[in-house]
Amino acid sequence: MNNTIRKPIIAGNWKMNNTIKDSETLINNLIPLTKNKNCDIIICVPFTSLERAINLTKDTDIKIGAQNCHFENSGAFTGEISPTMLAEMGVEYVIIGHSERRQYFAETDTIVNKKIKSAISNNLKTILCVGESLEEREKNITEKVVFKQLELSLSNIEEKCLNNIIIAYEPIWAIGTGKTATSTQANDVCKFIRSTILKLYSKESADKMIIQYGGSMNSTNASELISEKDIDGGLIGGASLKVSDFSIIINAASTPM
Ligand code: 13P
């Protein structure tokens, strides 16, 4: 990370884990370990735990995010949650375009684009996920894939809205597999993402953009990954469910480089 220009952000993505009771325990244990850190801390909890999480983290250094939302504000979309509903609750962030949503729920870049626009118009900050599959990496088309994801996801989104967007580079082959991208592999793509923002917008926006790495980031590898110039923190799955591991990752991002 380059913490003279950007403040790192560590975000936990709990995925479909933790009952309300489990969430309460985890958050209560996490609060004292997140005080006065040099990075922003977000936890993205299941919809059912949002209300409790928001209440528990009031006046703390933890911010709360959701893991998905629909692109319409209301309507006949059985089972969906709208960005208006999230904003009303006091949710601050929402993950959009996670590879698990793309893979299991057929989310396309066009849908991702609609969701980002809708989230932003509801004053939610977005964590936009991009990343290639193993097959795409082996075919040497990672940059092509990531460029297309960014170009389509950010289509017709005004430059001023980028202040409310974080990008998470999550190579699909590294998610939940224990196979982390090397810090060089991860930084190369994060650097490419930054150059894409420069191309689509401006140098100023590229320099300011927070770009996280996600995919088997843990207490052992976080420090090396985050010390790379273009990696501004992490989006963490499995390791965010364990207070001690998540706290080590927070400290790794919080240490002045
Ligand atoms: P893991 O850290 O479990 O690999 O998950 C990464 C992820 O998908 C975060 O969004």
Coordinates of C-alpha atoms in Angstrom, one line a residue, residues 1-249:
M1 CA 0.0 0.0 0.0
N2 CA 1.0 3.6 -0.4
N3 CA -0.4 5.1 2.8
T4 CA 0.8 8.6 1.9
I5 CA -2.0 8.8 -0.7
R6 CA -4.5 6.1 0.5
K7 CA -5.7 4.7 3.8
P8 CA -5.9 0.9 3.7
I9 CA -9.2 -0.8 4.2
I10 CA -9.6 -4.3 5.7
A11 CA -13.0 -5.7 5.1
G12 CA -14.4 -9.0 6.3
N13 CA -16.9 -10.9 4.1
W14 CA -18.6 -13.3 6.4
K15 CA -20.5 -14.9 3.5
M16 CA -23.4 -17.1 4.7
N17 CA -22.0 -17.7 8.2
N18 CA -22.9 -16.7 11.7
T19 CA -26.3 -16.6 13.4
I20 CA -27.3 -13.3 15.1
K21 CA -26.0 -14.8 18.3
D22 CA -22.7 -15.8 16.7
S23 CA -22.4 -12.4 15.1
E24 CA -22.9 -10.7 18.5
T25 CA -20.1 -12.7 20.1
L26 CA -17.7 -12.1 17.2
I27 CA -18.3 -8.4 17.1
N28 CA -18.1 -7.9 20.8
N29 CA -14.7 -9.7 20.8
L30 CA -13.5 -7.7 17.8
I31 CA -14.4 -4.2 19.0
P32 CA -11.5 -3.8 21.6
L33 CA -9.0 -5.0 18.9
T34 CA -10.0 -2.4 16.3
K35 CA -9.5 0.7 18.3
N36 CA -7.3 3.5 16.9
K37 CA -5.9 1.6 13.9
N38 CA -4.4 3.2 10.9
C39 CA -6.8 1.5 8.6
D40 CA -10.6 1.5 8.0
I41 CA -12.3 -1.7 9.1
I42 CA -15.5 -3.0 7.6
I43 CA -17.4 -6.2 8.3
C44 CA -20.0 -7.4 5.7
V45 CA -22.4 -9.6 7.6
P46 CA -25.5 -11.6 6.5
F47 CA -28.8 -9.6 6.1
T48 CA -30.2 -11.2 9.3
S49 CA -27.3 -9.9 11.4
L50 CA -27.2 -6.3 10.0
E51 CA -29.4 -4.7 12.5
R52 CA -27.6 -6.2 15.5
A53 CA -24.2 -5.4 13.9
I54 CA -25.1 -1.8 13.3
N55 CA -26.3 -1.3 16.9
L56 CA -23.3 -3.1 18.4
T57 CA -20.8 -1.1 16.4
K58 CA -22.2 2.4 17.0
D59 CA -19.4 4.7 18.2
T60 CA -16.8 2.1 17.4
D61 CA -14.2 1.9 14.6
I62 CA -16.0 -0.9 12.8
K63 CA -18.2 -0.1 9.8
I64 CA -21.0 -2.4 8.6
G65 CA -21.6 -3.6 5.1
A66 CA -24.1 -6.0 3.4
Q67 CA -23.0 -8.7 0.9
N68 CA -25.4 -7.9 -1.9
C69 CA -28.5 -5.9 -2.9
H70 CA -31.0 -5.7 -5.7
F71 CA -30.8 -2.9 -8.3
E72 CA -34.4 -1.8 -7.9
N73 CA -35.5 0.2 -4.8
S74 CA -38.7 -1.8 -4.5
G75 CA -41.0 -4.2 -6.4
A76 CA -42.0 -7.8 -7.2
F77 CA -38.6 -9.4 -6.6
T78 CA -39.4 -12.1 -4.1
G79 CA -36.6 -12.7 -1.6
E80 CA -34.5 -9.7 -2.6
I81 CA -33.3 -6.8 -0.5
S82 CA -33.1 -3.3 -2.0
P83 CA -30.4 -0.7 -1.5
T84 CA -33.1 1.7 -0.1
M85 CA -33.8 -0.9 2.6
L86 CA -30.1 -1.2 3.5
A87 CA -29.6 2.5 3.6
E88 CA -32.6 2.9 5.9
M89 CA -31.1 0.5 8.4
G90 CA -27.8 2.5 8.5
V91 CA -25.7 0.1 6.4
E92 CA -22.7 2.0 5.0
Y93 CA -21.2 -0.5 2.5
V94 CA -22.3 -3.2 0.1
I95 CA -20.3 -5.8 -1.8
I96 CA -21.3 -6.0 -5.4
G97 CA -20.3 -8.5 -8.0
H98 CA -18.7 -11.1 -5.8
S99 CA -17.6 -14.1 -7.8
E100 CA -19.9 -16.3 -5.8
R101 CA -22.8 -14.1 -6.9
R102 CA -21.6 -14.2 -10.5
Q103 CA -21.1 -18.0 -10.4
Y104 CA -24.1 -19.3 -8.4
F105 CA -26.6 -16.5 -9.1
A106 CA -25.8 -15.7 -12.7
E107 CA -24.8 -12.1 -12.0
T108 CA -23.5 -10.4 -15.1
D109 CA -21.4 -7.2 -15.5
T110 CA -24.6 -5.5 -16.7
I111 CA -26.4 -6.4 -13.5
V112 CA -23.4 -5.4 -11.5
N113 CA -23.4 -2.0 -13.2
K114 CA -27.1 -1.5 -12.4
K115 CA -26.5 -2.5 -8.8
I116 CA -23.6 -0.1 -8.4
K117 CA -25.6 2.8 -9.8
S118 CA -28.5 2.0 -7.5
A119 CA -26.3 1.6 -4.4
I120 CA -24.6 4.9 -5.1
S121 CA -27.9 6.7 -5.6
N122 CA -28.9 5.4 -2.1
N123 CA -25.7 6.8 -0.6
L124 CA -24.2 3.3 -0.1
K125 CA -20.5 2.7 -0.7
T126 CA -19.7 -0.1 -3.0
I127 CA -17.0 -2.8 -2.8
L128 CA -16.9 -3.9 -6.5
C129 CA -15.3 -7.4 -6.9
V130 CA -13.5 -8.4 -10.0
G131 CA -11.2 -11.4 -10.8
E132 CA -10.4 -14.1 -13.2
S133 CA -10.9 -17.9 -13.1
L134 CA -8.1 -20.4 -13.1
E135 CA -8.8 -21.2 -16.7
E136 CA -8.6 -17.6 -17.7
R137 CA -5.3 -17.1 -15.8
E138 CA -3.9 -20.2 -17.5
K139 CA -4.9 -18.8 -20.9
N140 CA -3.1 -15.6 -20.1
I141 CA -6.2 -13.4 -20.4
T142 CA -6.4 -12.1 -16.8
E143 CA -6.0 -8.5 -17.8
K144 CA -8.5 -8.8 -20.7
V145 CA -11.1 -10.3 -18.3
V146 CA -10.5 -7.8 -15.5
F147 CA -10.6 -4.9 -18.0
K148 CA -13.9 -6.0 -19.4
Q149 CA -15.4 -6.4 -15.9
L150 CA -14.3 -2.9 -14.9
E151 CA -15.3 -1.3 -18.2
L152 CA -18.8 -2.8 -18.1
S153 CA -19.4 -2.5 -14.3
L154 CA -18.4 1.2 -14.3
S155 CA -20.1 2.1 -17.5
N156 CA -21.8 5.5 -17.3
I157 CA -20.8 5.9 -13.7
E158 CA -19.6 9.5 -13.2
E159 CA -16.0 10.1 -11.9
K160 CA -17.2 11.8 -8.7
C161 CA -19.0 8.6 -7.8
L162 CA -15.6 6.8 -7.6
N163 CA -15.1 8.3 -4.1
N164 CA -17.8 5.8 -3.0
I165 CA -16.3 2.8 -4.8
I166 CA -13.6 0.4 -3.6
I167 CA -12.4 -2.3 -6.0
A168 CA -11.5 -5.8 -4.7
Y169 CA -9.3 -8.0 -6.9
E170 CA -10.3 -11.5 -6.0
P171 CA -8.9 -14.2 -8.3
I172 CA -11.6 -16.9 -8.3
W173 CA -9.0 -19.7 -8.0
A174 CA -7.7 -18.2 -4.7
I175 CA -11.0 -17.9 -3.0
G176 CA -11.5 -20.4 -0.2
T177 CA -8.9 -22.7 -1.7
G178 CA -6.0 -21.8 0.5
K179 CA -4.2 -21.0 -2.7
T180 CA -3.2 -17.3 -2.4
A181 CA -1.9 -15.3 -5.3
T182 CA 1.7 -14.5 -4.7
S183 CA 2.2 -10.9 -3.6
T184 CA 3.7 -10.1 -7.0
Q185 CA 0.8 -11.8 -8.9
A186 CA -1.7 -9.9 -6.7
N187 CA 0.1 -6.6 -7.0
D188 CA 0.5 -6.9 -10.8
V189 CA -3.3 -7.2 -11.3
C190 CA -4.0 -4.4 -8.7
K191 CA -1.6 -2.2 -10.6
F192 CA -3.3 -3.1 -13.8
I193 CA -6.7 -2.2 -12.2
R194 CA -5.2 1.2 -11.2
S195 CA -4.0 1.8 -14.8
T196 CA -7.5 0.9 -16.0
I197 CA -9.0 3.5 -13.8
L198 CA -6.5 6.0 -15.2
K199 CA -7.6 5.0 -18.7
L200 CA -11.4 5.1 -18.0
Y201 CA -11.2 8.2 -15.8
S202 CA -8.0 10.1 -14.7
K203 CA -4.7 9.9 -12.9
E204 CA -6.2 11.6 -9.8
S205 CA -8.9 9.0 -9.5
A206 CA -6.5 6.1 -10.2
D207 CA -4.1 7.4 -7.4
K208 CA -7.0 7.7 -5.0
M209 CA -8.7 4.4 -5.7
I210 CA -8.6 1.8 -2.9
I211 CA -7.8 -1.6 -4.4
Q212 CA -8.0 -4.5 -2.1
Y213 CA -6.8 -8.1 -2.6
G214 CA -9.0 -11.0 -1.6
G215 CA -8.5 -14.8 -1.8
S216 CA -7.2 -16.9 1.0
M217 CA -5.7 -13.8 2.7
N218 CA -4.8 -14.9 6.3
S219 CA -2.8 -13.9 9.4
T220 CA 0.4 -15.3 7.8
N221 CA 0.4 -13.8 4.3
A222 CA -1.5 -10.5 4.9
S223 CA 1.5 -8.5 5.8
E224 CA 3.4 -9.4 2.6
L225 CA 0.4 -8.8 0.4
I226 CA -0.5 -5.5 2.0
S227 CA 3.0 -4.2 1.8
E228 CA 2.8 -4.2 -2.0
K229 CA 2.5 -0.8 -3.5
D230 CA -0.8 -1.2 -5.2
I231 CA -2.6 -3.3 -2.6
D232 CA -4.6 -1.1 -0.3
G233 CA -5.9 -3.8 2.1
G234 CA -7.9 -6.9 1.8
L235 CA -11.4 -8.5 1.4
I236 CA -11.2 -11.4 3.7
G237 CA -13.5 -14.4 3.9
G238 CA -12.6 -17.4 6.1
A239 CA -10.0 -15.6 8.2
S240 CA -12.5 -12.8 9.1
L241 CA -14.6 -15.4 11.0
K242 CA -11.8 -15.8 13.6
V243 CA -11.2 -12.8 15.8
S244 CA -7.5 -13.5 16.4
D245 CA -6.7 -14.0 12.7
F246 CA -8.8 -11.0 11.6
S247 CA -7.1 -8.8 14.2
I248 CA -3.6 -9.8 13.0
I249 CA -4.6 -8.8 9.5

